[in-house]
Amino acid sequence: MSDTVTLRHPTLPDTQTITVAASAVPHHRAAGWVPVGPPAPEPQPADQPAAADTPEPPADADSPAPTPKPARTRRRATEGE
């Protein structure tokens, strides 16, 4: 895995590119820079299943539904306050 990423800004002349640390990419992307080349896929740990492969636990019909909290009310200010 590379610790640097090459970026290009679409509005700069001569298709100028820069190389920055991977941790700085979000900051540069917010400023309009885009990565050059295909994005590298994030590695999946072999011992953990992907999020889509994890089944959802079944809904428990015996457990009661959570009780909603009462609505908060505001007191109106009077002239003397």
mmCIF file with all atom_site columns, C-alpha atoms in Angstrom:
data_model
loop_
_atom_site.group_PDB
_atom_site.id
_atom_site.type_symbol
_atom_site.label_atom_id
_atom_site.label_alt_id
_atom_site.label_comp_id
_atom_site.label_asym_id
_atom_site.label_entity_id
_atom_site.label_seq_id
_atom_site.pdbx_PDB_ins_code
_atom_site.Cartn_x
_atom_site.Cartn_y
_atom_site.Cartn_z
_atom_site.occupancy
_atom_site.B_iso_or_equiv
_atom_site.pdbx_formal_charge
_atom_site.auth_seq_id
_atom_site.auth_comp_id
_atom_site.auth_asym_id
_atom_site.auth_atom_id
_atom_site.pdbx_PDB_model_num
ATOM 1  C CA . MET A 1 1  ? 0.000   0.000   0.000   1.00 0.00 ? 1  MET A CA 1
ATOM 2  C CA . SER A 1 2  ? 1.329   3.417   -0.938  1.00 0.00 ? 2  SER A CA 1
ATOM 3  C CA . ASP A 1 3  ? 1.769   6.190   1.626   1.00 0.00 ? 3  ASP A CA 1
ATOM 4  C CA . THR A 1 4  ? 1.542   8.897   -1.053  1.00 0.00 ? 4  THR A CA 1
ATOM 5  C CA . VAL A 1 5  ? -1.112  9.840   -3.595  1.00 0.00 ? 5  VAL A CA 1
ATOM 6  C CA . THR A 1 6  ? -0.726  11.790  -6.835  1.00 0.00 ? 6  THR A CA 1
ATOM 7  C CA . LEU A 1 7  ? -3.369  14.486  -7.326  1.00 0.00 ? 7  LEU A CA 1
ATOM 8  C CA . ARG A 1 8  ? -4.317  16.804  -10.180 1.00 0.00 ? 8  ARG A CA 1
ATOM 9  C CA . HIS A 1 9  ? -6.343  20.026  -10.048 1.00 0.00 ? 9  HIS A CA 1
ATOM 10 C CA . PRO A 1 10 ? -8.694  20.285  -13.035 1.00 0.00 ? 10 PRO A CA 1
ATOM 11 C CA . THR A 1 11 ? -8.578  24.107  -13.281 1.00 0.00 ? 11 THR A CA 1
ATOM 12 C CA . LEU A 1 12 ? -4.808  24.587  -13.116 1.00 0.00 ? 12 LEU A CA 1
ATOM 13 C CA . PRO A 1 13 ? -2.943  24.996  -16.423 1.00 0.00 ? 13 PRO A CA 1
ATOM 14 C CA . ASP A 1 14 ? -0.656  22.320  -17.857 1.00 0.00 ? 14 ASP A CA 1
ATOM 15 C CA . THR A 1 15 ? -2.388  19.565  -15.850 1.00 0.00 ? 15 THR A CA 1
ATOM 16 C CA . GLN A 1 16 ? -0.093  20.144  -12.895 1.00 0.00 ? 16 GLN A CA 1
ATOM 17 C CA . THR A 1 17 ? 0.139   17.179  -10.517 1.00 0.00 ? 17 THR A CA 1
ATOM 18 C CA . ILE A 1 18 ? 1.292   16.975  -6.907  1.00 0.00 ? 18 ILE A CA 1
ATOM 19 C CA . THR A 1 19 ? 2.172   14.064  -4.651  1.00 0.00 ? 19 THR A CA 1
ATOM 20 C CA . VAL A 1 20 ? 0.920   14.244  -1.066  1.00 0.00 ? 20 VAL A CA 1
ATOM 21 C CA . ALA A 1 21 ? 0.716   11.951  1.935   1.00 0.00 ? 21 ALA A CA 1
ATOM 22 C CA . ALA A 1 22 ? -2.348  9.696   1.907   1.00 0.00 ? 22 ALA A CA 1
ATOM 23 C CA . SER A 1 23 ? -3.527  11.275  5.166   1.00 0.00 ? 23 SER A CA 1
ATOM 24 C CA . ALA A 1 24 ? -3.689  14.707  3.451   1.00 0.00 ? 24 ALA A CA 1
ATOM 25 C CA . VAL A 1 25 ? -5.962  13.574  0.600   1.00 0.00 ? 25 VAL A CA 1
ATOM 26 C CA . PRO A 1 26 ? -9.290  14.603  2.256   1.00 0.00 ? 26 PRO A CA 1
ATOM 27 C CA . HIS A 1 27 ? -7.980  18.143  2.750   1.00 0.00 ? 27 HIS A CA 1
ATOM 28 C CA . HIS A 1 28 ? -6.791  18.419  -0.863  1.00 0.00 ? 28 HIS A CA 1
ATOM 29 C CA . ARG A 1 29 ? -10.003 16.886  -2.260  1.00 0.00 ? 29 ARG A CA 1
ATOM 30 C CA . ALA A 1 30 ? -11.982 19.562  -0.409  1.00 0.00 ? 30 ALA A CA 1
ATOM 31 C CA . ALA A 1 31 ? -9.897  22.130  -2.292  1.00 0.00 ? 31 ALA A CA 1
ATOM 32 C CA . GLY A 1 32 ? -10.741 20.578  -5.669  1.00 0.00 ? 32 GLY A CA 1
ATOM 33 C CA . TRP A 1 33 ? -7.806  18.203  -6.237  1.00 0.00 ? 33 TRP A CA 1
ATOM 34 C CA . VAL A 1 34 ? -8.660  14.777  -7.669  1.00 0.00 ? 34 VAL A CA 1
ATOM 35 C CA . PRO A 1 35 ? -6.611  11.568  -7.516  1.00 0.00 ? 35 PRO A CA 1
ATOM 36 C CA . VAL A 1 36 ? -4.774  10.539  -10.676 1.00 0.00 ? 36 VAL A CA 1
ATOM 37 C CA . GLY A 1 37 ? -5.384  6.977   -11.844 1.00 0.00 ? 37 GLY A CA 1
ATOM 38 C CA . PRO A 1 38 ? -7.797  4.393   -10.532 1.00 0.00 ? 38 PRO A CA 1
ATOM 39 C CA . PRO A 1 39 ? -8.531  4.448   -6.799  1.00 0.00 ? 39 PRO A CA 1
ATOM 40 C CA . ALA A 1 40 ? -6.902  1.660   -4.845  1.00 0.00 ? 40 ALA A CA 1
ATOM 41 C CA . PRO A 1 41 ? -9.401  -0.722  -3.252  1.00 0.00 ? 41 PRO A CA 1
ATOM 42 C CA . GLU A 1 42 ? -9.317  -0.870  0.526   1.00 0.00 ? 42 GLU A CA 1
ATOM 43 C CA . PRO A 1 43 ? -8.009  -4.228  1.738   1.00 0.00 ? 43 PRO A CA 1
ATOM 44 C CA . GLN A 1 44 ? -10.469 -6.501  3.561   1.00 0.00 ? 44 GLN A CA 1
ATOM 45 C CA . PRO A 1 45 ? -9.096  -8.370  6.578   1.00 0.00 ? 45 PRO A CA 1
ATOM 46 C CA . ALA A 1 46 ? -9.279  -12.110 5.893   1.00 0.00 ? 46 ALA A CA 1
ATOM 47 C CA . ASP A 1 47 ? -10.671 -12.974 9.333   1.00 0.00 ? 47 ASP A CA 1
ATOM 48 C CA . GLN A 1 48 ? -13.638 -10.550 9.202   1.00 0.00 ? 48 GLN A CA 1
ATOM 49 C CA . PRO A 1 49 ? -16.566 -10.936 6.778   1.00 0.00 ? 49 PRO A CA 1
ATOM 50 C CA . ALA A 1 50 ? -17.604 -8.000  4.627   1.00 0.00 ? 50 ALA A CA 1
ATOM 51 C CA . ALA A 1 51 ? -20.476 -5.864  5.950   1.00 0.00 ? 51 ALA A CA 1
ATOM 52 C CA . ALA A 1 52 ? -22.853 -7.212  3.279   1.00 0.00 ? 52 ALA A CA 1
ATOM 53 C CA . ASP A 1 53 ? -22.059 -10.802 4.310   1.00 0.00 ? 53 ASP A CA 1
ATOM 54 C CA . THR A 1 54 ? -23.071 -10.268 7.948   1.00 0.00 ? 54 THR A CA 1
ATOM 55 C CA . PRO A 1 55 ? -26.662 -11.407 8.550   1.00 0.00 ? 55 PRO A CA 1
ATOM 56 C CA . GLU A 1 56 ? -28.923 -9.166  10.612  1.00 0.00 ? 56 GLU A CA 1
ATOM 57 C CA . PRO A 1 57 ? -30.089 -10.620 13.905  1.00 0.00 ? 57 PRO A CA 1
ATOM 58 C CA . PRO A 1 58 ? -33.741 -11.673 13.869  1.00 0.00 ? 58 PRO A CA 1
ATOM 59 C CA . ALA A 1 59 ? -36.252 -9.327  15.448  1.00 0.00 ? 59 ALA A CA 1
ATOM 60 C CA . ASP A 1 60 ? -37.204 -10.543 18.910  1.00 0.00 ? 60 ASP A CA 1
ATOM 61 C CA . ALA A 1 61 ? -41.006 -10.641 19.133  1.00 0.00 ? 61 ALA A CA 1
ATOM 62 C CA . ASP A 1 62 ? -40.927 -11.128 22.920  1.00 0.00 ? 62 ASP A CA 1
ATOM 63 C CA . SER A 1 63 ? -39.083 -7.898  23.712  1.00 0.00 ? 63 SER A CA 1
ATOM 64 C CA . PRO A 1 64 ? -41.256 -4.819  24.335  1.00 0.00 ? 64 PRO A CA 1
ATOM 65 C CA . ALA A 1 65 ? -41.046 -1.803  22.076  1.00 0.00 ? 65 ALA A CA 1
ATOM 66 C CA . PRO A 1 66 ? -39.055 1.119   23.509  1.00 0.00 ? 66 PRO A CA 1
ATOM 67 C CA . THR A 1 67 ? -41.175 3.669   25.334  1.00 0.00 ? 67 THR A CA 1
ATOM 68 C CA . PRO A 1 68 ? -41.172 7.067   23.606  1.00 0.00 ? 68 PRO A CA 1
ATOM 69 C CA . LYS A 1 69 ? -39.970 10.023  25.661  1.00 0.00 ? 69 LYS A CA 1
ATOM 70 C CA . PRO A 1 70 ? -42.551 12.691  26.458  1.00 0.00 ? 70 PRO A CA 1
ATOM 71 C CA . ALA A 1 71 ? -42.379 15.849  24.374  1.00 0.00 ? 71 ALA A CA 1
ATOM 72 C CA . ARG A 1 72 ? -40.579 18.765  25.981  1.00 0.00 ? 72 ARG A CA 1
ATOM 73 C CA . THR A 1 73 ? -42.582 21.920  26.471  1.00 0.00 ? 73 THR A CA 1
ATOM 74 C CA . ARG A 1 74 ? -41.338 25.474  26.835  1.00 0.00 ? 74 ARG A CA 1
ATOM 75 C CA . ARG A 1 75 ? -42.670 27.961  29.302  1.00 0.00 ? 75 ARG A CA 1
ATOM 76 C CA . ARG A 1 76 ? -43.784 31.242  27.870  1.00 0.00 ? 76 ARG A CA 1
ATOM 77 C CA . ALA A 1 77 ? -41.957 34.291  29.224  1.00 0.00 ? 77 ALA A CA 1
ATOM 78 C CA . THR A 1 78 ? -44.077 36.910  30.924  1.00 0.00 ? 78 THR A CA 1
ATOM 79 C CA . GLU A 1 79 ? -43.416 40.637  30.978  1.00 0.00 ? 79 GLU A CA 1
ATOM 80 C CA . GLY A 1 80 ? -41.988 40.628  34.505  1.00 0.00 ? 80 GLY A CA 1
ATOM 81 C CA . GLU A 1 81 ? -39.135 38.216  33.669  1.00 0.00 ? 81 GLU A CA 1
#
